XYZ file of C-alpha atoms in Angstrom:
652
model
C 0.000 0.000 0.000
C 1.286 3.394 -0.890
C 0.932 5.691 2.092
C 1.295 8.698 -0.219
C -1.777 7.674 -2.207
C -4.381 8.829 0.323
C -6.008 12.225 0.326
C -4.312 14.817 2.527
C -7.553 15.610 4.343
C -9.425 13.458 6.823
C -8.493 11.247 9.754
C -5.666 12.329 12.072
C -2.835 9.857 11.338
C -1.515 10.068 14.940
C -2.985 7.369 17.186
C -3.574 7.992 20.882
C -2.280 5.442 23.371
C -4.839 5.221 26.223
C -3.906 4.543 29.809
C -3.704 0.809 30.506
C -4.051 -1.185 33.694
C -2.889 -4.700 34.461
C -5.394 -7.348 33.373
C -7.122 -9.158 36.205
C -6.640 -12.898 36.442
C -10.311 -13.497 35.582
C -10.062 -11.303 32.488
C -6.850 -13.031 31.459
C -8.537 -16.421 31.750
C -11.412 -15.190 29.579
C -8.915 -14.121 26.948
C -7.167 -17.488 27.079
C -10.472 -19.279 26.527
C -11.256 -16.914 23.662
C -7.867 -17.569 22.079
C -8.409 -21.305 22.117
C -12.074 -21.166 21.054
C -14.057 -18.187 19.739
C -17.202 -19.815 21.152
C -16.030 -18.721 24.616
C -15.466 -15.087 23.584
C -15.922 -12.533 26.359
C -19.032 -10.395 26.293
C -19.058 -7.334 24.059
C -17.233 -8.664 21.002
C -15.340 -6.610 18.467
C -16.849 -3.176 18.092
C -17.505 -1.770 14.584
C -14.818 0.308 12.945
C -11.737 -1.507 14.257
C -8.994 -1.364 11.599
C -5.340 -2.432 11.488
C -3.322 0.412 13.017
C -1.414 1.103 9.791
C -4.678 1.624 7.866
C -6.167 4.162 10.261
C -4.843 7.173 8.262
C -6.894 5.932 5.282
C -10.176 5.634 7.185
C -13.046 7.207 5.189
C -10.584 8.674 2.714
C -10.515 8.429 -1.067
C -7.422 6.582 -2.207
C -5.594 7.475 -5.364
C -5.333 4.214 -7.277
C -5.288 3.081 -10.913
C -9.093 2.974 -11.006
C -11.215 3.628 -12.879
C -9.264 2.095 -15.749
C -9.475 3.474 -19.258
C -10.059 0.603 -21.706
C -10.243 0.735 -25.513
C -9.464 -1.454 -28.507
C -6.139 -0.950 -30.252
C -4.419 -2.007 -33.465
C -1.082 -2.363 -31.682
C -2.113 -4.217 -28.517
C -4.950 -6.653 -27.789
C -6.417 -4.054 -25.425
C -5.379 -0.492 -24.729
C -5.567 -0.041 -20.950
C -4.399 2.928 -18.910
C -4.727 3.838 -15.261
C -6.645 7.059 -14.693
C -3.568 9.047 -13.518
C -1.483 7.779 -16.465
C -4.262 8.566 -18.946
C -4.620 12.167 -17.799
C -0.855 12.711 -17.772
C -0.664 11.331 -21.299
C -3.542 13.495 -22.572
C -2.149 16.629 -20.915
C 1.446 16.106 -22.066
C 0.987 18.457 -25.056
C -1.519 20.805 -23.429
C -0.348 24.402 -23.101
C -3.173 25.489 -20.790
C -1.692 26.052 -17.338
C -5.093 25.824 -15.536
C -5.543 22.332 -16.959
C -2.064 21.171 -15.961
C -2.394 22.676 -12.489
C -5.785 21.043 -11.893
C -5.160 17.525 -13.140
C -5.537 16.119 -9.571
C -8.955 17.827 -9.295
C -9.964 16.501 -12.692
C -8.845 13.028 -11.681
C -10.887 13.179 -8.458
C -13.954 14.431 -10.357
C -13.723 11.541 -12.847
C -13.299 9.036 -10.035
C -16.386 10.382 -8.281
C -18.425 10.467 -11.509
C -17.631 6.853 -12.398
C -17.992 5.503 -8.844
C -19.208 1.904 -8.894
C -21.166 2.297 -12.120
C -22.833 -0.853 -13.373
C -22.298 0.249 -16.964
C -19.172 1.135 -18.957
C -19.253 4.960 -18.918
C -18.111 6.471 -22.225
C -14.759 8.106 -21.482
C -15.234 11.257 -23.554
C -18.555 12.118 -21.917
C -17.199 11.515 -18.416
C -14.152 13.659 -19.113
C -16.326 16.543 -20.371
C -18.674 16.367 -17.372
C -15.768 16.207 -14.919
C -14.094 19.167 -16.632
C -17.291 21.223 -16.394
C -17.589 20.340 -12.701
C -14.007 21.398 -11.964
C -14.356 24.557 -14.034
C -17.341 25.575 -11.911
C -15.131 25.431 -8.805
C -12.423 27.636 -10.317
C -12.306 31.401 -10.582
C -10.781 31.811 -14.043
C -10.661 34.806 -16.296
C -12.259 34.827 -19.736
C -9.010 34.029 -21.580
C -8.166 31.219 -19.121
C -11.640 29.697 -19.534
C -11.200 29.763 -23.302
C -7.792 28.098 -22.949
C -9.359 25.505 -20.613
C -12.147 24.701 -23.095
C -9.770 24.369 -26.043
C -7.430 22.109 -24.079
C -10.242 19.838 -22.866
C -11.697 19.594 -26.369
C -8.312 18.459 -27.623
C -7.998 15.914 -24.808
C -11.441 14.448 -25.546
C -10.704 14.238 -29.279
C -7.437 12.411 -28.507
C -9.360 9.586 -26.828
C -10.150 6.495 -28.919
C -13.864 6.686 -29.826
C -14.680 3.350 -28.168
C -12.848 4.170 -24.918
C -14.705 3.529 -21.650
C -13.968 3.774 -17.944
C -14.010 0.538 -15.979
C -14.565 0.912 -12.205
C -13.314 -1.513 -9.575
C -16.064 -4.044 -8.810
C -16.592 -7.781 -8.420
C -16.661 -8.381 -12.192
C -13.710 -6.169 -13.203
C -11.112 -8.911 -13.655
C -13.460 -11.046 -15.769
C -14.424 -8.044 -17.874
C -10.751 -7.332 -18.566
C -10.069 -10.975 -19.424
C -13.078 -10.998 -21.758
C -11.875 -7.805 -23.468
C -8.354 -9.157 -24.020
C -9.609 -12.580 -25.175
C -12.208 -11.242 -27.573
C -9.849 -8.691 -29.090
C -7.244 -11.374 -29.666
C -9.783 -13.578 -31.464
C -11.097 -10.687 -33.573
C -7.562 -9.698 -34.576
C -6.664 -13.301 -35.433
C -9.782 -13.717 -37.549
C -9.264 -10.380 -39.236
C -5.782 -11.465 -40.357
C -7.233 -14.662 -41.886
C -10.195 -13.066 -43.660
C -8.418 -11.953 -46.884
C -7.008 -15.421 -47.502
C -10.304 -17.101 -46.611
C -12.155 -14.886 -49.108
C -9.587 -15.539 -51.825
C -9.663 -19.288 -51.253
C -13.469 -19.279 -51.287
C -13.314 -17.557 -54.706
C -10.634 -20.016 -55.778
C -12.814 -22.963 -54.801
C -15.670 -21.547 -56.882
C -13.338 -21.134 -59.856
C -12.055 -24.683 -59.444
C -15.602 -26.007 -59.428
C -16.403 -23.902 -62.481
C -13.261 -25.194 -64.214
C -14.321 -28.729 -63.383
C -17.694 -28.142 -65.008
C -15.985 -26.728 -68.107
C -13.562 -29.657 -68.193
C -16.430 -32.116 -68.130
C -17.863 -30.291 -71.135
C -14.592 -30.722 -73.036
C -13.213 -27.179 -72.915
C -9.500 -26.622 -73.669
C -7.009 -24.897 -71.335
C -7.339 -21.559 -73.111
C -11.107 -21.717 -72.758
C -10.710 -22.648 -69.117
C -8.438 -19.672 -68.580
C -10.946 -17.346 -70.231
C -13.786 -18.822 -68.198
C -11.890 -18.332 -64.933
C -10.912 -14.743 -65.722
C -8.047 -12.713 -64.238
C -8.758 -13.765 -60.634
C -8.705 -17.428 -61.562
C -5.396 -16.971 -63.307
C -3.886 -15.691 -60.053
C -4.723 -18.748 -57.970
C -5.264 -21.605 -60.416
C -2.846 -22.990 -62.997
C -5.345 -23.787 -65.776
C -2.737 -25.674 -67.815
C -1.859 -27.886 -64.844
C -5.488 -28.313 -63.885
C -6.532 -29.261 -67.412
C -3.817 -31.884 -67.623
C -4.273 -33.089 -64.066
C -7.016 -35.569 -64.696
C -5.341 -36.643 -67.921
C -2.327 -37.745 -65.866
C -4.480 -39.506 -63.299
C -7.071 -41.128 -65.469
C -9.912 -38.784 -66.416
C -10.459 -35.226 -67.561
C -12.561 -34.061 -64.623
C -12.595 -34.309 -60.826
C -13.878 -37.530 -59.391
C -17.201 -37.271 -57.638
C -15.688 -37.664 -54.111
C -13.140 -34.895 -54.815
C -15.809 -32.677 -56.274
C -18.009 -33.241 -53.218
C -15.160 -32.478 -50.795
C -14.260 -29.338 -52.705
C -17.861 -28.126 -52.420
C -17.814 -28.907 -48.680
C -14.540 -27.008 -48.324
C -16.034 -23.958 -50.002
C -19.087 -24.150 -47.706
C -16.797 -24.286 -44.653
C -15.080 -21.085 -45.760
C -18.392 -19.358 -46.445
C -19.711 -20.437 -43.055
C -16.626 -18.967 -41.344
C -17.109 -15.649 -43.146
C -20.720 -15.469 -41.981
C -20.256 -16.730 -38.397
C -20.314 -14.217 -35.488
C -17.337 -13.798 -33.162
C -18.666 -15.265 -29.920
C -16.798 -16.363 -26.796
C -18.096 -18.592 -24.007
C -18.013 -18.120 -20.235
C -19.064 -21.149 -18.205
C -19.451 -21.600 -14.479
C -19.615 -19.517 -11.358
C -19.247 -16.012 -12.728
C -20.985 -13.244 -10.739
C -24.646 -13.010 -11.679
C -24.182 -9.330 -12.524
C -21.736 -10.182 -15.332
C -23.066 -9.272 -18.779
C -20.624 -8.789 -21.655
C -21.454 -8.205 -25.305
C -20.099 -10.917 -27.590
C -20.116 -13.613 -24.919
C -22.541 -16.364 -23.978
C -22.830 -17.244 -20.290
C -23.918 -20.622 -18.920
C -23.719 -22.313 -15.527
C -23.210 -26.088 -15.912
C -22.815 -28.337 -12.885
C -19.357 -29.619 -13.861
C -17.666 -26.462 -15.106
C -14.342 -27.865 -16.326
C -15.872 -30.874 -18.105
C -18.348 -28.571 -19.830
C -15.469 -26.281 -20.826
C -13.680 -29.225 -22.466
C -16.804 -30.044 -24.492
C -17.294 -26.394 -25.463
C -13.667 -26.050 -26.549
C -13.803 -29.243 -28.619
C -16.907 -27.959 -30.429
C -15.282 -24.627 -31.236
C -11.965 -26.246 -32.179
C -13.654 -28.687 -34.560
C -15.354 -25.783 -36.318
C -11.956 -24.121 -36.861
C -10.427 -27.468 -37.877
C -13.030 -27.770 -40.663
C -11.999 -24.315 -41.855
C -8.281 -25.128 -41.860
C -8.843 -28.493 -43.563
C -10.810 -26.687 -46.241
C -8.079 -24.078 -46.737
C -5.390 -26.745 -47.061
C -7.502 -28.785 -49.504
C -8.241 -25.816 -51.736
C -4.576 -24.777 -51.834
C -3.553 -28.282 -52.933
C -6.316 -28.451 -55.545
C -5.391 -25.017 -56.895
C -1.750 -26.060 -57.328
C -2.761 -29.356 -58.881
C -0.923 -31.236 -56.138
C -3.737 -32.987 -54.275
C -3.311 -36.752 -54.075
C -6.364 -38.170 -52.266
C -4.641 -41.336 -51.048
C -1.680 -39.394 -49.737
C -3.273 -36.212 -48.421
C -6.710 -37.515 -47.424
C -5.742 -39.067 -44.047
C -3.590 -36.028 -43.187
C -6.430 -33.600 -43.890
C -9.084 -35.621 -42.075
C -6.956 -36.055 -38.927
C -6.165 -32.355 -38.519
C -7.268 -31.182 -35.057
C -6.420 -28.354 -32.633
C -3.249 -30.180 -31.565
C -1.878 -29.586 -35.064
C -2.688 -25.862 -35.125
C 0.073 -23.299 -34.956
C -0.137 -20.347 -32.544
C -1.954 -18.091 -35.025
C -4.455 -20.798 -35.904
C -5.183 -21.447 -32.223
C -6.129 -17.770 -31.999
C -9.055 -18.454 -34.368
C -10.792 -20.651 -31.772
C -13.432 -18.624 -29.885
C -12.194 -18.270 -26.288
C -13.643 -20.576 -23.656
C -13.459 -19.362 -20.048
C -14.296 -21.676 -17.134
C -15.051 -19.848 -13.865
C -14.919 -21.628 -10.517
C -14.087 -21.061 -6.837
C -11.755 -22.707 -4.290
C -14.757 -24.158 -2.486
C -16.111 -25.801 -5.650
C -12.685 -27.213 -6.528
C -12.066 -28.616 -3.057
C -15.577 -30.047 -2.921
C -15.374 -32.135 -6.092
C -14.387 -30.203 -9.224
C -10.653 -30.803 -8.843
C -10.546 -34.086 -10.850
C -12.159 -32.476 -13.896
C -9.802 -29.503 -13.609
C -6.823 -31.878 -13.560
C -8.098 -33.662 -16.654
C -8.485 -30.312 -18.407
C -4.980 -29.106 -17.499
C -3.352 -32.419 -18.415
C -5.117 -32.394 -21.797
C -3.347 -29.172 -22.727
C -6.467 -27.624 -24.230
C -5.980 -23.832 -24.290
C -8.978 -23.103 -22.077
C -8.818 -20.154 -19.664
C -9.678 -21.320 -16.128
C -10.519 -18.520 -13.692
C -10.616 -19.215 -9.950
C -12.312 -16.342 -8.135
C -11.240 -15.984 -4.501
C -12.049 -13.608 -1.697
C -8.571 -13.493 -0.126
C -9.947 -12.170 3.162
C -12.098 -15.229 3.717
C -10.595 -17.181 6.584
C -12.151 -20.410 5.231
C -12.225 -20.019 1.407
C -13.074 -23.713 0.961
C -16.103 -23.608 3.233
C -19.057 -25.337 1.573
C -22.684 -24.240 1.488
C -23.385 -26.389 4.534
C -20.732 -24.544 6.549
C -18.259 -27.434 6.608
C -14.630 -26.505 6.063
C -12.834 -28.848 3.690
C -9.304 -28.324 5.022
C -7.497 -27.106 8.130
C -4.915 -25.295 6.004
C -5.629 -22.777 3.293
C -6.356 -24.333 -0.095
C -4.026 -22.988 -2.821
C -5.500 -23.629 -6.293
C -2.659 -21.779 -8.068
C 0.010 -23.817 -6.308
C -1.903 -27.012 -7.042
C -2.073 -26.025 -10.718
C 1.743 -25.780 -10.735
C 1.844 -29.527 -10.088
C 0.494 -30.031 -13.614
C 3.855 -28.625 -14.841
C 2.849 -27.573 -18.351
C -0.096 -25.291 -17.528
C 0.255 -21.518 -17.522
C -0.549 -20.301 -13.992
C -0.864 -16.851 -12.508
C -2.088 -15.625 -9.138
C -2.675 -11.906 -9.465
C -4.697 -9.099 -7.961
C -7.039 -6.753 -9.772
C -5.446 -4.042 -7.618
C -2.378 -4.521 -9.871
C -3.972 -4.052 -13.325
C -0.658 -3.860 -15.167
C 0.436 -7.317 -13.952
C -3.129 -8.579 -14.424
C -3.257 -7.629 -18.109
C 0.260 -8.914 -18.775
C -0.753 -12.290 -17.326
C -3.940 -12.367 -19.409
C -2.010 -11.643 -22.600
C 0.553 -14.336 -21.911
C -2.076 -16.866 -20.876
C -4.226 -16.242 -23.951
C -1.319 -16.540 -26.386
C -0.044 -19.730 -24.728
C -0.563 -22.987 -26.582
C -1.790 -24.734 -23.437
C -4.284 -24.470 -20.585
C -4.119 -21.369 -18.405
C -5.204 -20.902 -14.785
C -5.846 -17.396 -13.439
C -6.416 -17.137 -9.676
C -8.022 -13.717 -9.223
C -9.189 -11.823 -6.165
C -12.636 -10.237 -6.084
C -14.106 -7.219 -4.354
C -16.496 -8.468 -1.686
C -19.824 -6.739 -1.168
C -19.256 -7.211 2.577
C -16.149 -5.023 2.693
C -16.190 -2.303 5.381
C -17.270 1.040 3.939
C -14.556 2.884 5.870
C -11.824 1.418 3.665
C -11.513 1.849 -0.100
C -12.033 -1.493 -1.971
C -8.695 -1.089 -3.753
C -6.949 -0.753 -0.392
C -8.706 -3.853 0.905
C -7.429 -5.942 -2.016
C -3.937 -4.460 -1.686
C -3.925 -5.353 2.002
C -4.418 -9.026 1.103
C -1.309 -8.866 -1.093
C 0.718 -7.203 1.664
C -0.576 -9.608 4.315
C 0.616 -12.622 2.234
C -2.966 -13.879 1.932
C -2.806 -13.439 -1.843
C 0.854 -13.415 -2.945
C 1.490 -12.654 -6.604
C 3.349 -14.975 -8.969
C 3.275 -16.196 -12.559
C 4.446 -19.519 -14.016
C 4.931 -19.706 -17.782
C 6.219 -23.055 -19.135
C 6.931 -21.423 -22.508
C 9.386 -18.918 -20.982
C 12.281 -21.422 -20.861
C 13.467 -24.777 -19.642
C 14.463 -23.787 -16.105
C 12.325 -22.950 -13.096
C 14.124 -19.618 -12.759
C 12.983 -18.608 -16.257
C 9.447 -19.886 -15.823
C 8.579 -18.377 -12.440
C 7.954 -14.629 -12.157
C 7.752 -13.362 -8.559
C 7.168 -9.634 -8.892
C 4.649 -7.146 -7.594
C 4.987 -8.385 -4.007
C 6.144 -5.761 -1.506
C 9.132 -6.579 0.728
C 9.943 -9.748 -1.225
C 12.829 -10.732 1.052
C 10.939 -10.374 4.356
C 8.238 -12.401 6.053
C 5.987 -9.385 6.498
C 5.713 -5.810 5.318
C 6.627 -3.336 8.077
C 4.598 -0.134 8.405
C 5.454 2.847 10.593
C 2.714 4.371 12.729
C 2.783 7.499 14.878
C 1.602 7.173 18.470
C 0.924 9.845 21.102
C 1.550 8.480 24.596
C -0.571 9.462 27.644
C 2.024 12.073 28.638
C 1.699 13.817 25.275
C 4.963 12.606 23.774
C 4.917 11.242 20.230
C 6.939 8.364 18.885
C 7.010 6.115 15.836
C 6.359 2.401 16.019
C 7.189 -0.258 13.424
C 4.237 -2.608 12.954
C 4.385 -5.788 10.816
C 1.346 -6.192 8.570
C 0.433 -9.861 8.983
C -2.220 -12.083 7.459
C -4.287 -11.578 10.616
C -4.231 -7.805 10.047
C -5.734 -8.417 6.607
C -8.397 -10.717 8.046
C -9.374 -7.975 10.476
C -10.948 -6.257 7.419
C -13.338 -9.159 6.826
C -16.747 -8.768 8.545
C -17.161 -12.550 8.483
C -14.069 -12.946 10.648
C -15.188 -10.451 13.296
C -15.850 -13.157 15.880
C -12.186 -14.259 15.628
C -10.937 -11.001 17.206
C -11.470 -9.351 20.587
C -10.140 -6.078 22.072
C -7.845 -6.292 25.095
C -8.542 -3.633 27.703
C -5.308 -3.959 29.673
C -1.702 -5.161 29.665
C 0.056 -8.345 30.779
C 3.400 -10.065 30.200
C 1.636 -12.996 28.498
C 0.422 -10.746 25.678
C 2.711 -11.003 22.625
C 2.496 -9.311 19.173
C 1.418 -11.928 16.650
C 4.542 -11.581 14.466
C 6.686 -12.376 17.522
C 4.343 -15.143 18.715
C 4.812 -16.966 15.398
C 8.544 -17.326 16.118
C 8.072 -18.783 19.626
C 8.668 -22.435 20.423
C 5.490 -24.482 20.681
C 5.612 -24.844 24.488
C 6.037 -21.131 25.047
C 3.469 -20.156 22.397
C 0.859 -22.332 24.109
C 0.899 -20.083 27.198
C 0.943 -16.734 25.392
C -1.882 -14.731 23.801
C -1.045 -13.201 20.402
C -2.449 -9.788 19.576
C -2.565 -7.194 16.786
C -2.213 -3.435 16.997
C -5.386 -1.806 15.719
C -7.225 1.510 15.834
C -10.832 2.378 16.623
C -12.934 5.174 15.161
C -11.791 7.574 17.896
C -8.189 7.165 16.862
C -7.128 5.126 19.889
C -4.413 2.493 19.592
C -5.860 -0.860 20.691
C -4.589 -4.371 21.259
C -6.752 -7.028 19.593
C -6.509 -10.659 20.678
C -6.913 -13.337 17.993
C -8.196 -16.885 18.138
C -5.864 -19.832 17.718
C -7.463 -20.451 14.300
C -6.423 -16.990 13.092
C -2.928 -17.385 14.540
C -2.490 -20.748 12.797
C -3.803 -19.204 9.564
C -1.113 -16.516 9.829
C 1.538 -19.187 10.379
C 0.237 -21.079 7.345
C 0.441 -17.896 5.243
C 4.040 -17.135 6.170
C 4.950 -20.783 5.558
C 3.484 -20.637 2.044
C 5.182 -17.290 1.472
C 8.554 -18.802 2.384
C 7.902 -21.667 -0.041
C 7.328 -19.170 -2.856
C 10.455 -17.267 -1.837
C 12.535 -20.434 -2.090
C 11.093 -21.287 -5.509
C 11.958 -17.755 -6.644
C 15.518 -18.069 -5.321
C 14.953 -15.712 -2.375
C 16.101 -16.870 1.079
C 16.701 -20.296 -0.444
C 18.578 -22.573 1.968
C 20.200 -24.546 -0.852
C 21.457 -21.340 -2.457
C 22.610 -19.990 0.909
C 24.433 -23.246 1.709
C 26.146 -23.239 -1.704
C 27.177 -19.601 -1.231
C 28.485 -20.408 2.251
C 30.536 -23.338 0.924
C 31.907 -21.158 -1.862
C 32.952 -18.504 0.665
C 34.583 -21.078 2.913
C 36.454 -22.626 -0.016
C 37.576 -19.194 -1.218
C 38.787 -18.244 2.271
C 40.573 -21.561 2.700
C 42.309 -21.158 -0.662
C 43.276 -17.581 0.167
C 44.623 -18.670 3.559
C 46.653 -21.451 1.970
C 48.083 -19.058 -0.619
C 48.917 -16.556 2.137
C 50.712 -19.187 4.173
C 52.677 -20.195 1.076
C 53.674 -16.570 0.438
C 54.708 -16.116 4.090
C 56.794 -19.274 3.995
C 58.563 -18.147 0.826
C 59.164 -14.718 2.317
C 60.627 -16.227 5.493
C 62.835 -18.523 3.440
């Protein structure tokens, strides 16, 4: 989280440390029972508005983030996407109007407020004009400055692509971006094939016409005249006229004629078919995207395999037809030799560009559905290599993301669908946050151009998020708290793990936790700074569903230990201590918050998984450290031996 991203007005960032008394033995026993079982929580519970101490300065404040995103189609990239700050800086780079340049932050805030959580895709030009009018009404500009303002804003609006829209941060944002990238890739791939498909369709018609003329006894010159200039480009009339003479007959055999007609029909069908993608599974009910069909089968991954095979077979018919017509046009088709090759062509024989012709198939699921029974079908899909996009939507602040509808929790430890997908070795896998749109889009582009299955584990904005904290900040907190670490695994990037695994976007990559600095005013009035680790439990404190796992401590005791320190204690000592977090209430008071054993174990599980990812990425890797230590020792030993040799020679 960027502490500089919050507005400069609002909550006092200095927390007040209240007077504390020693906990009574009865109160301490209540806290111990609470720690071991939330069912025995003391009376009162966690009051509303408790936030991690490091997030208190952002309470009820707008946060400057990348959202809303500007999204438009582009001839250079699959999707043109810019953060709002970057878009305005880019548009204003050539603007000479000083009022516009000086008020870009105001314009940015006005756009952000206008877009809000819109359910639609607001047209970017209209939003920019309205925001500019709103800001202009707040300014006291002279006539010449207003004219300069209007001219500059007109130029900025005209510089926007006509189809540009603003995309706010909401539960469907990541899927909408994936759909935009996938559909644009398919449209671009089809557009590049259209000229050749049209030409081959015309060629097939000319070949059929030439066949009719040949059956009527026409000579090559007559055939050439009948086919015209276009036929002369693609069909060698001399070769075609003599073809059947060499192979026993002056015209096409009936089976070849029939297959040529079918090939032409396949090309015509492709030219007339709409560009339509498919989304199957557990997408949010509010998701509606033009150019996509949505369905909700029971077995999402199995249905995705069937849908992909249908779409791939349609493209295979097209490519078989194109290959057949090319061979016929060159007079090189040998049915016995080429027939089996053409008929067996399937998606596995497509090159990368041809795979792009297949309408995208997106399977949407959740950790709970996978852990409850969908995992076998997902494994079959990934092992098949079919380039289907699998999206796993997770709420990273859920303490039990695999909890079923009946309330049963599938596992004691956190289920990691992205890490499990890595076990399939040849699947593209990314775990990414919508709060990092640049990494998100890069992963989508790489996954969609891969020649294999792709798994995207994406976080979602929960409707139950506390209103006091910006949704973007809530998602970012899950990344910082190691609940949703970011990584990407691309088998096509190289043969080594180091080349395949990308471990970027995570703050403080070499540490267990991210340390934040808070300012505290003690009871005597003195101020000091305090370094506070931001743990997984701090992130969970933002989840309303986890409220019963936390309880405020109204005193002090030697058995109270900060959670980050508690995690490093030996088991015997940890069993007698009560871990706590530093939090803040709505009055700006620094509070200690006790956590249940379940939350503490969840935090330990998160840091354990984080260390596993660090090792895979070559960070704090014990094997690497041991090798470096041996190399140092060997170097020192060699240097010492050489020094002793030099000393001996000198003495001699």
